[in-house]
Coordinates of C-alpha atoms in Angstrom, one line a residue:
Chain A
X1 CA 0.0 0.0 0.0
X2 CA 1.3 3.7 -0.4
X3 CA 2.1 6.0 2.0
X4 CA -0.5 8.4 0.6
X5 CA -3.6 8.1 2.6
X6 CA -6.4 10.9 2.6
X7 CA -8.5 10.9 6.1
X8 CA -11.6 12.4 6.2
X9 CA -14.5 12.7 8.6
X10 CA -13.6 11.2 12.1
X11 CA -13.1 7.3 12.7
X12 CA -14.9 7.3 15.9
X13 CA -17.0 4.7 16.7
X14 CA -20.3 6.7 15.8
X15 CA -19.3 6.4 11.4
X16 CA -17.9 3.5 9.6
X17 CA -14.7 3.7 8.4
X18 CA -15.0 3.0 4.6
X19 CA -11.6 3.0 2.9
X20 CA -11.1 2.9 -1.3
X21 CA -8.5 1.8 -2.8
X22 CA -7.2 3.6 -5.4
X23 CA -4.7 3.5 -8.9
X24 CA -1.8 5.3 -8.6
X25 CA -0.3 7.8 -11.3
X26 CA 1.6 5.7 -13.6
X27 CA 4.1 8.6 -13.3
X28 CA 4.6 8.9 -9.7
X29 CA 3.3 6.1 -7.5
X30 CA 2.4 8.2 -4.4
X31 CA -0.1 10.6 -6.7
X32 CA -2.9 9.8 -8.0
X33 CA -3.7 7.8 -10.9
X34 CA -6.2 8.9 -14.0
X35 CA -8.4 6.2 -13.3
X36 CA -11.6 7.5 -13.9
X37 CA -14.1 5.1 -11.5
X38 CA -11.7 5.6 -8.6
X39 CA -12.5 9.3 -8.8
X40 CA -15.6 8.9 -9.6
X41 CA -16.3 6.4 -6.3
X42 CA -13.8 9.0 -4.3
X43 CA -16.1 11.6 -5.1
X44 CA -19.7 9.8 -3.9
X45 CA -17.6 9.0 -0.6
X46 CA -15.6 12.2 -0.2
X47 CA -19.5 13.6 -0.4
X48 CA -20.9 11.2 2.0
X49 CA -17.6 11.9 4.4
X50 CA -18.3 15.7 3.8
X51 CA -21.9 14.9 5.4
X52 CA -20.2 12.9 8.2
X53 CA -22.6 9.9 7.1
X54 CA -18.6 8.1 7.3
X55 CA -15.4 8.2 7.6
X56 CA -13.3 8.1 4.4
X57 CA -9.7 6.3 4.3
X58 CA -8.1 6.6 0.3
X59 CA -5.1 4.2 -0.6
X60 CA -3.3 4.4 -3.6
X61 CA -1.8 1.6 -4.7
X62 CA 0.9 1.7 -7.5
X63 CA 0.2 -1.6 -10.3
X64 CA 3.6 -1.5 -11.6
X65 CA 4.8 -2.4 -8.0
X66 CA 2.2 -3.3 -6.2
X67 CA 3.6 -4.0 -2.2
X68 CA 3.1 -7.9 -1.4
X69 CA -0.1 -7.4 1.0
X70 CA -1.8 -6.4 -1.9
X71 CA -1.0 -9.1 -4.0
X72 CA -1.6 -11.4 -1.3
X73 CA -5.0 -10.3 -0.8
X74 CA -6.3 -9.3 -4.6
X75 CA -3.9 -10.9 -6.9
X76 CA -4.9 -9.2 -10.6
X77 CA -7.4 -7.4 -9.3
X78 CA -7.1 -3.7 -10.3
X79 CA -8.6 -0.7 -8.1
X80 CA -11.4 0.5 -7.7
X81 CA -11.9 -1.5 -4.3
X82 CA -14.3 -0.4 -1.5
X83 CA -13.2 -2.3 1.9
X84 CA -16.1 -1.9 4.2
X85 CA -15.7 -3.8 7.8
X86 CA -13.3 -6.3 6.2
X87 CA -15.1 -7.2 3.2
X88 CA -13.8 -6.3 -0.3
X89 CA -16.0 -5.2 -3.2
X90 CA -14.0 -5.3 -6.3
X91 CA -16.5 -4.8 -8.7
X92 CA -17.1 -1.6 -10.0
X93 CA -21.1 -2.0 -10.3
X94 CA -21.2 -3.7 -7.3
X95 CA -19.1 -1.1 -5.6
X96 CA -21.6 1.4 -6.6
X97 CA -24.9 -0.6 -5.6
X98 CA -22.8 -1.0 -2.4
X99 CA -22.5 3.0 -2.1
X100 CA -26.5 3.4 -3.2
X101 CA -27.6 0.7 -0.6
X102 CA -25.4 -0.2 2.1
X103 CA -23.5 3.1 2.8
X104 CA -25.0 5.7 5.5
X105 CA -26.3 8.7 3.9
X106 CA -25.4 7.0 0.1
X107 CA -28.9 6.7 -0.8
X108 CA -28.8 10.6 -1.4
X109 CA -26.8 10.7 -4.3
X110 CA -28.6 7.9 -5.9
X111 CA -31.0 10.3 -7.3
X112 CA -33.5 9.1 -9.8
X113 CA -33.0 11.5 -13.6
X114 CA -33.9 9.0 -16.6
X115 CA -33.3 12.3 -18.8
X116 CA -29.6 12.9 -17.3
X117 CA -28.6 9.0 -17.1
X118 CA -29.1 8.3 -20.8
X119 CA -27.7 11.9 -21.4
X120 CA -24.3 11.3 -19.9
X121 CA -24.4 7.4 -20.7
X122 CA -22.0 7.4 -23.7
X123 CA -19.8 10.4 -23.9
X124 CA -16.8 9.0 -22.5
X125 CA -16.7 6.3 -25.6
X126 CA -16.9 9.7 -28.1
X127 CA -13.8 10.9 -26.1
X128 CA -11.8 7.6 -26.7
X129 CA -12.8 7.7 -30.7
X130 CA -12.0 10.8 -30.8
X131 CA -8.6 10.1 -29.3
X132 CA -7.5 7.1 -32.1
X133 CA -6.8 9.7 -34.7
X134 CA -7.7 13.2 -35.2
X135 CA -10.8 13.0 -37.6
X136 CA -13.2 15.9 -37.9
X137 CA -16.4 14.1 -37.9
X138 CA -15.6 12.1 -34.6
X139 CA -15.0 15.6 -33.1
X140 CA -18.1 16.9 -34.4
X141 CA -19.9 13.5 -32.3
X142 CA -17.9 14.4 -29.1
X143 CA -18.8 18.7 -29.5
X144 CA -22.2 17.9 -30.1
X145 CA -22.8 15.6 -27.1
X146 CA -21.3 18.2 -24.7
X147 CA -23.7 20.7 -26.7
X148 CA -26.6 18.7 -25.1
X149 CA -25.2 18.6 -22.1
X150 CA -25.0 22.3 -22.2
X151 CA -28.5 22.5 -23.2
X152 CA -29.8 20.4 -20.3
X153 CA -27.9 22.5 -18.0
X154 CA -28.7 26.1 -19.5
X155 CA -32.5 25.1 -19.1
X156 CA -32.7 23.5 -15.6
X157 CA -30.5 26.4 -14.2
X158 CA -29.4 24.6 -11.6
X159 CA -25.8 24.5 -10.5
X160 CA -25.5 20.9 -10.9
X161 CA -27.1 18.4 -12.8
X162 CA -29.7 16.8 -10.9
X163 CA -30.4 20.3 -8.6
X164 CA -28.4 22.4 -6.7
X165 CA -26.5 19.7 -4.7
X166 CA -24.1 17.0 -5.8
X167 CA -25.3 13.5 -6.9
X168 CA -24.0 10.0 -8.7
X169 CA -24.6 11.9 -11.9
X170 CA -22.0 14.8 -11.3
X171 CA -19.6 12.4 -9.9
X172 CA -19.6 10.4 -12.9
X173 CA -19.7 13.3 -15.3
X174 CA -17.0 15.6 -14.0
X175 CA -13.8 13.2 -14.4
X176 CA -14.8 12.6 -17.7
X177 CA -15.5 16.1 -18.8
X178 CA -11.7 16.6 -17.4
X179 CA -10.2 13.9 -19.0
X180 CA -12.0 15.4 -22.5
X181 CA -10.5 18.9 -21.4
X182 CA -6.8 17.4 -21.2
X183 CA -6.3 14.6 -23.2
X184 CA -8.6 15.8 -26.0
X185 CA -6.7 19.3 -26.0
X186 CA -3.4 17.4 -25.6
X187 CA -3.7 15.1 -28.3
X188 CA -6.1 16.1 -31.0
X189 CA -6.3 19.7 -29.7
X190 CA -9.6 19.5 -29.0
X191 CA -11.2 22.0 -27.3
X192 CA -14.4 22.8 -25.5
X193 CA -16.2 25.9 -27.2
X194 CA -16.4 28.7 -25.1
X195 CA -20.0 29.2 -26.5
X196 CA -21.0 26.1 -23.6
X197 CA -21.3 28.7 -21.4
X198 CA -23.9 26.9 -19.0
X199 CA -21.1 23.8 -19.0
X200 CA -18.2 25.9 -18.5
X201 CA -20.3 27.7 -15.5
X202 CA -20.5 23.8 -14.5
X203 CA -17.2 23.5 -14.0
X204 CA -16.5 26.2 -12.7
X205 CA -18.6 25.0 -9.7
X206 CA -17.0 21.7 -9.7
X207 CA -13.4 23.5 -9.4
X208 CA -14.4 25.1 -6.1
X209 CA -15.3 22.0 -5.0
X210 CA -12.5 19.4 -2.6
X211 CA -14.6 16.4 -3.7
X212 CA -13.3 17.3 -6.8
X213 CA -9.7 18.5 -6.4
X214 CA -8.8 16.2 -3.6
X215 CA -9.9 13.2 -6.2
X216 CA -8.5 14.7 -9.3
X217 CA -5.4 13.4 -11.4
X218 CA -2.7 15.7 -12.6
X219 CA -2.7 16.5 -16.2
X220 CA 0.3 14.8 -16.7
X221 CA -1.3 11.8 -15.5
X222 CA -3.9 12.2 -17.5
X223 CA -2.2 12.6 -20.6
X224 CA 0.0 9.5 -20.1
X225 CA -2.6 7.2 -19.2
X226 CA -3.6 7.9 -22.7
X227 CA -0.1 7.4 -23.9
X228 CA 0.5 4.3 -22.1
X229 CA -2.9 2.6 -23.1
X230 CA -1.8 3.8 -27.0
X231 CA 2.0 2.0 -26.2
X232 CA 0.3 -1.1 -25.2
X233 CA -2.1 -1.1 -28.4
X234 CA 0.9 -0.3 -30.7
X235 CA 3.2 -3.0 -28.6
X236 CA 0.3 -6.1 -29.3
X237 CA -0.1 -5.5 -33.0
X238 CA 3.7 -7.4 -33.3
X239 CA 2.8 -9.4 -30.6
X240 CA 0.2 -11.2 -32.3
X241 CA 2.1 -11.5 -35.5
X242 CA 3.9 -14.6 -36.3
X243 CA 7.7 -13.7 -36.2
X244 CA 8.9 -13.1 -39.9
X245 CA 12.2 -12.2 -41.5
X246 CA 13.2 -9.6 -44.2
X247 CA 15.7 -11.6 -46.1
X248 CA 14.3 -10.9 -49.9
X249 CA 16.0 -8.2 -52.1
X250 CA 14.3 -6.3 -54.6
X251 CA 16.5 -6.9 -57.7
X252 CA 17.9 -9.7 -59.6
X253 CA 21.3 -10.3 -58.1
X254 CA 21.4 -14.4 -58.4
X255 CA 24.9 -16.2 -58.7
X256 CA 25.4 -15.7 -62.3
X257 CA 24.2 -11.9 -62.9
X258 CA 26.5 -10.9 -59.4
X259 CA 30.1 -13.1 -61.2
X260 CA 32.6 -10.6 -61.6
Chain B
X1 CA 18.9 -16.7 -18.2
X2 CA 17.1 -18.3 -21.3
X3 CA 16.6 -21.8 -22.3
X4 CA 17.7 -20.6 -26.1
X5 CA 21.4 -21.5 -26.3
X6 CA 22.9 -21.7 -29.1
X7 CA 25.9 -24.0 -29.8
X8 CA 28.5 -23.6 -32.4
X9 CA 31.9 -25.7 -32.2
X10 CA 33.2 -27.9 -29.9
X11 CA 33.4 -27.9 -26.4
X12 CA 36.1 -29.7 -25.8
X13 CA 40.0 -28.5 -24.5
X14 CA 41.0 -27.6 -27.9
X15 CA 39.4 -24.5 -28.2
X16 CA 38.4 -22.0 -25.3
X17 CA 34.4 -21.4 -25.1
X18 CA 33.4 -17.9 -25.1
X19 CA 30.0 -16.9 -23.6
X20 CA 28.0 -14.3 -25.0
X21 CA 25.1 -12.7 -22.9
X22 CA 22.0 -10.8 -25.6
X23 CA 19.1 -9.0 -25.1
X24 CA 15.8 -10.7 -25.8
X25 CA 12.9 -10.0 -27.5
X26 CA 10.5 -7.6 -26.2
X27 CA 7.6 -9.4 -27.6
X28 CA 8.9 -13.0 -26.7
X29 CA 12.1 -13.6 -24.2
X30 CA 12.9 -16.6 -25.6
X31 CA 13.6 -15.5 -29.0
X32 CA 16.6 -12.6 -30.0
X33 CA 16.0 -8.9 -29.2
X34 CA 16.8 -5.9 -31.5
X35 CA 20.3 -4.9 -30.5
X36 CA 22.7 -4.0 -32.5
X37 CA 25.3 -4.7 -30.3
X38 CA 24.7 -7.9 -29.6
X39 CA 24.1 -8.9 -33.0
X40 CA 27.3 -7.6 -34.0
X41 CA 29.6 -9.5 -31.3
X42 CA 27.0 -12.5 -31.8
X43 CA 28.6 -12.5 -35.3
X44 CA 31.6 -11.5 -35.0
X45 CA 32.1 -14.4 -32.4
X46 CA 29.9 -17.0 -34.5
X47 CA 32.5 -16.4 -37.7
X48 CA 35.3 -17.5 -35.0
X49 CA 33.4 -20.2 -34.0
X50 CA 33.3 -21.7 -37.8
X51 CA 37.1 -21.6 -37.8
X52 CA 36.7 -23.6 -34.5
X53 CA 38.9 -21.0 -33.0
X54 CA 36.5 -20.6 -30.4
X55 CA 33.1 -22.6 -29.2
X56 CA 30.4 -20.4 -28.8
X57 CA 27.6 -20.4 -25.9
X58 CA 24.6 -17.7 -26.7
X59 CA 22.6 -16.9 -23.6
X60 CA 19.8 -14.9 -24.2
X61 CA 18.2 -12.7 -21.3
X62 CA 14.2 -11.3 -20.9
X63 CA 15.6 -8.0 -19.2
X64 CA 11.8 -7.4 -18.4
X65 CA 12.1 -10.4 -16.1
X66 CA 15.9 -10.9 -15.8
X67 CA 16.2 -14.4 -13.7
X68 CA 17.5 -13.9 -10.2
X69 CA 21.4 -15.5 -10.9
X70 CA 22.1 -12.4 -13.6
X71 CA 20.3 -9.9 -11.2
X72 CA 23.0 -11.1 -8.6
X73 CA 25.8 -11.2 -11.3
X74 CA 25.0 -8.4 -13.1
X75 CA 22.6 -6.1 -11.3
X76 CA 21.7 -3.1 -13.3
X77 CA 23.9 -4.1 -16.6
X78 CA 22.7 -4.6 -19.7
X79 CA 24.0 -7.3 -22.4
X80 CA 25.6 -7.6 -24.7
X81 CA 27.9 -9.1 -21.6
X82 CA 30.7 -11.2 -22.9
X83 CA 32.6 -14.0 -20.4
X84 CA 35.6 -15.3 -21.4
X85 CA 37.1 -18.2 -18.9
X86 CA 35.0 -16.8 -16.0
X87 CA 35.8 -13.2 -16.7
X88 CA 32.4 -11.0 -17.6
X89 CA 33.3 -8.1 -19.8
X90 CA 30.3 -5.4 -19.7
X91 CA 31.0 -2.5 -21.8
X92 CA 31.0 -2.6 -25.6
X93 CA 34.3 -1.1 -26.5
X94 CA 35.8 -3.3 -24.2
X95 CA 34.2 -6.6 -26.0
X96 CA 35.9 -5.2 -29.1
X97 CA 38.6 -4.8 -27.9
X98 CA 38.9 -8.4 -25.8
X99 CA 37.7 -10.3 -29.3
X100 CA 40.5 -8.3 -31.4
X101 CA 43.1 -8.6 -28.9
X102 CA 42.4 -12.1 -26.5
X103 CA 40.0 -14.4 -28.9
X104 CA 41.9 -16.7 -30.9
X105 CA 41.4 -15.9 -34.6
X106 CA 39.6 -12.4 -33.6
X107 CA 42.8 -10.2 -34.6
X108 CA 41.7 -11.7 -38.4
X109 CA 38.8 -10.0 -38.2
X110 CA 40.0 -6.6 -37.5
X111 CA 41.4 -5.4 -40.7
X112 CA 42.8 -1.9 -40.8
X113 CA 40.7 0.1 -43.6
X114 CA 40.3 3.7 -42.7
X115 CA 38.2 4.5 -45.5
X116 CA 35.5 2.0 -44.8
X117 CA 35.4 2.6 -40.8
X118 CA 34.9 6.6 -41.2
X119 CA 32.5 5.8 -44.5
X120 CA 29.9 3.8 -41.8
X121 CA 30.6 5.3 -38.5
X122 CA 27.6 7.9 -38.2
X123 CA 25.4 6.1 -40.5
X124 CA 22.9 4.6 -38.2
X125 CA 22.2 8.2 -36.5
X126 CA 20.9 8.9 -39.6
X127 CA 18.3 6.2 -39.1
X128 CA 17.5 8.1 -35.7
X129 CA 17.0 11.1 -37.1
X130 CA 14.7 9.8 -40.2
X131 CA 12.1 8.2 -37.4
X132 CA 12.0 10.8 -34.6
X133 CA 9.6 12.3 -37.5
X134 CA 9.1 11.6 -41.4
X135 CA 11.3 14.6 -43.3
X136 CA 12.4 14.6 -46.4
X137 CA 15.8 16.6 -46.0
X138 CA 16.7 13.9 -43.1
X139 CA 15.3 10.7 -45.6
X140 CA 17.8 12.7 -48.5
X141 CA 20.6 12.5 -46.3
X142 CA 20.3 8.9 -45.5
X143 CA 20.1 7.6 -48.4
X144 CA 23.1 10.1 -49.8
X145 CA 24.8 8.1 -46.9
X146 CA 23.7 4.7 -48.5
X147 CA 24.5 5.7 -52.0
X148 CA 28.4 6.0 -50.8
X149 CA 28.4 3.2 -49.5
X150 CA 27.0 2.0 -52.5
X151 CA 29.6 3.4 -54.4
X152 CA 32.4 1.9 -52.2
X153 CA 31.3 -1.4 -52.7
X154 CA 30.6 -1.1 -56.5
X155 CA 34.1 0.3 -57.0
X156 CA 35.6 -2.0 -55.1
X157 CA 34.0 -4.6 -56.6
X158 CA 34.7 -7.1 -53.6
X159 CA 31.7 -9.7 -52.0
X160 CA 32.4 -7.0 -48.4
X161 CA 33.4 -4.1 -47.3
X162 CA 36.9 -4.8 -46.9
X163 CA 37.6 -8.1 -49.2
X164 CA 35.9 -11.3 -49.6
X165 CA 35.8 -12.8 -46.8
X166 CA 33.9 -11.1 -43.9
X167 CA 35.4 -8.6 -41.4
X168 CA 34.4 -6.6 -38.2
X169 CA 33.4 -3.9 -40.2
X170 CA 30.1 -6.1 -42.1
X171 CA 29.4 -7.8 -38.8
X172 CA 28.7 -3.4 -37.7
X173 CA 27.4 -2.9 -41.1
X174 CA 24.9 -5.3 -41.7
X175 CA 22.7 -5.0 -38.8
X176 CA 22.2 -1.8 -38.9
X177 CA 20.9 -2.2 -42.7
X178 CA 18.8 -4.6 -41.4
X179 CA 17.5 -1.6 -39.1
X180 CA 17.1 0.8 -41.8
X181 CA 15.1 -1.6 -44.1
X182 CA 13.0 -2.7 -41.7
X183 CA 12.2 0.0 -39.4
X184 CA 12.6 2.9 -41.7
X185 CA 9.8 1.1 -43.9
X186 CA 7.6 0.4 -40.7
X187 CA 7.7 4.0 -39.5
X188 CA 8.1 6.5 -42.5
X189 CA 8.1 4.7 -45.4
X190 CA 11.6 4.3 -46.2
X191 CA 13.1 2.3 -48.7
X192 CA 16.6 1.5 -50.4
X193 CA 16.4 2.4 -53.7
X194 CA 16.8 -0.3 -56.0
X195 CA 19.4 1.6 -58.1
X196 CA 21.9 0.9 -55.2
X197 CA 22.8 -2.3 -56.9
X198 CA 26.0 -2.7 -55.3
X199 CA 24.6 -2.5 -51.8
X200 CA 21.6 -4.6 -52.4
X201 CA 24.7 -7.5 -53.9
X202 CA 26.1 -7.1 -50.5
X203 CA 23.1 -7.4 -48.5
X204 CA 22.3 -10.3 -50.7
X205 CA 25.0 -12.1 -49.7
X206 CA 24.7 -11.3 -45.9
X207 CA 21.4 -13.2 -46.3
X208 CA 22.9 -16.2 -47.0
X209 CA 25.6 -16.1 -44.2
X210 CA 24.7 -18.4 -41.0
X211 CA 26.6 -15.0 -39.1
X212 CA 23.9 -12.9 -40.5
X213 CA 20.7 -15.0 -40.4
X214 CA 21.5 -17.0 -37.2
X215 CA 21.7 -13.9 -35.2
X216 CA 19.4 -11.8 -37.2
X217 CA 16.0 -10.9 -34.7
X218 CA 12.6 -10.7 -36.4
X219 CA 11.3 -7.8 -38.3
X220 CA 8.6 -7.8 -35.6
X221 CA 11.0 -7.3 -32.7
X222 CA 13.0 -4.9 -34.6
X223 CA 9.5 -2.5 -35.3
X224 CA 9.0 -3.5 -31.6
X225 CA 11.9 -1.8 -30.7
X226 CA 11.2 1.5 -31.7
X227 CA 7.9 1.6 -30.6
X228 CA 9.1 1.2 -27.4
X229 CA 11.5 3.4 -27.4
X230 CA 9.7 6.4 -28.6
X231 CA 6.8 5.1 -25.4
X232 CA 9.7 5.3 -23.0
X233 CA 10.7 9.0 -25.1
X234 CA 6.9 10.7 -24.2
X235 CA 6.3 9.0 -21.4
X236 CA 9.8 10.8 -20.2
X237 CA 8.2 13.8 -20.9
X238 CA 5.4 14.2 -18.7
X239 CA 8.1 12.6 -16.1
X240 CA 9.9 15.4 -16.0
X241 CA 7.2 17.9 -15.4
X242 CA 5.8 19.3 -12.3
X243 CA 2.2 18.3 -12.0
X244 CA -0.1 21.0 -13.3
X245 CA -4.2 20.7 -12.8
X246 CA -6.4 22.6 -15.3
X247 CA -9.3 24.0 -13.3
X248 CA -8.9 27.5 -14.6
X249 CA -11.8 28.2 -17.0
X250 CA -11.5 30.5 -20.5
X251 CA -15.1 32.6 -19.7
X252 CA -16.2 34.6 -17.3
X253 CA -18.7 32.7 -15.0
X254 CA -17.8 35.2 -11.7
X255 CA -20.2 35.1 -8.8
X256 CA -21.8 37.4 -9.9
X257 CA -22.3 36.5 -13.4
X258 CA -23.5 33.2 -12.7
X259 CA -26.1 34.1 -9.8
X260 CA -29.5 33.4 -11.4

């Protein structure tokens, strides 16, 4: 486990003490990693240990080295993992059903918006499209989703998505909207229009916010998980190949036509 | 170390075995790896080893899971690693300089020929250059490099660089051809023009040398080994920075200007 453990809230006897396990930066293994459900699940509890409801304890754990307990105890599990009074949820859906049903004050942020789930549902997977190689049209998909989003949030008015308080929805929008911010900028300079005022005012809100900063990756971090998930794409393409050797030359230079 | 040894000559108290230590593959340890170095000792060592001069012991080594005896032995040193009657020599010029001055038969190979050793010296940066980023001024000059040595061997009129028979400076030569062919195709669509008749002779006949083919690594590992490399050369990048967060937003959304 890594040294790097945010407390928050008070582990007295009256709150649980819930503690998530999160990816470290693939940079630095004592920051924080860009993976986006372990801020998204650091959020909902950084939330609920904002409201007192529990008592938050957040590991990171570096994968490249991961210390010997951890192995021990997960083997190739990856983080997200919620530990709550000795049992480990290493799902990700199940770790959020655990949040909605079995965490104090988690019920809260489980509100019920059919309009804002499906809107939010699938723009992460424009992001990574968008991200394979710089193609206008893809770019058009990703602008024109965040346009809606913009839409939805110029109309309710309300500083978040759901109402004027934080839910599931915002936790699970707001790392992705970053991770368009930096890695689409980064590497197909892709940029949010300024025009999105409503979800610029959105973020702005979210950038006052420690459930957000205390959870968020650097860019850096960011930008090479990006770059190490393309390494790993380019590295399999010759992995999967059967080995082959360049040995045939492009002229006619048999025995006779090369005699001095 | 690996299970792939390969034997060449006899082991018996004739001739002294020489051990020589190579990278492996970075797709598959138990084949060869991409490097250049070893490939040119591995052949300079395996043309001894068919005058039974020598007997020759390849060892090749997964340095992404070195096994625990070379971590002991070697710690942080990379192959090519040569050991000659227990003695381990690490550093390149001074496996040269051992096979020239200590190997029996290796003084053969090093034939004085100032003319060809200044005419292929900086060749292979050239390579580098070409695939940090396709250009055509950097393609011109490597293939004006090419064409002299084209011209060399054309007026020459000899089966190598220095004669007909091999010497050290095709066992530096050839691999890094092999490089330029492969990789410089793979990554910016370089090719040896077919007009370089002379050249593509010589490479012909490399192809049909055990030196050349049995140390040769596959195309596949040689692409490979770029790719990597230019991984390691961004990820480096973000390294070396201080981590930055973007929360700053390009609009005015004050207080003030957002209240409702």
């Amino acid at each position: 486990m890594s040294d790097e453990i945010a407390e928050n809230g008070t582990a007295n006897g009256d709150v649980p003490e819930i503690e998530l396990i999160i990816k470290a930066s693939t940079i630095d293994g004592r920051r924080k990693g860009a993976c986006l459900f372990c801020q998204e699940y650091f959020m909902d509890l950084y939330l609920l240990a904002e409201l007192k409801t529990i008592s938050l304890k957040v590991t990171t754990v570096d994968m490249q080295k991961p210390p010997p307990d951890f192995r021990t105890n997960f083997e190739a599990t990856h983080p997200p993992i919620l530990i709550d009074n000795g049992l480990a949820i290493l799902e990700n859906e199940k770790i959020e059903r655990h949040i909605m049903k079995s965490v104090p004050g988690g019920h809260n942020l489980f509100v019920q918006d059919k309009e804002v789930a499906s809107l939010i549902e699938n723009l992460y997977s424009k992001l990574k499209l968008v991200l394979v190689r710089k193609d206008d049209q893809k770019s058009a998909a990703l602008r024109s989703h965040l346009s809606r989003i913009d839409g939805l949030l110029e109309r309710r008015g309300t500083r978040f998505l759901t109402g004027d308080t934080m839910c599931c929805f915002d936790c699970e929008l707001m790392p992705r909207l970053q991770h368009i911010r930096v890695a689409g900028k980064y590497f197909v300079d892709f940029e949010i229009p300024t025009s999105f005022r409503a979800l610029w005012r959105y973020m702005y809100h979210m950038y006052q916010l420690d459930a957000f900063t205390q959870s968020c990756p650097a860019d850096q971090d960011i930008i090479n998980h990006y770059k190490l998930q393309q390494a790993l794409k380019m590295k399999k393409h010759e992995e999967l190949e059967t080995p082959t050797f360049t040995t045939s030359i492009p002229i006619d230079v048999s025995e006779n036509s090369i005699a001095e």
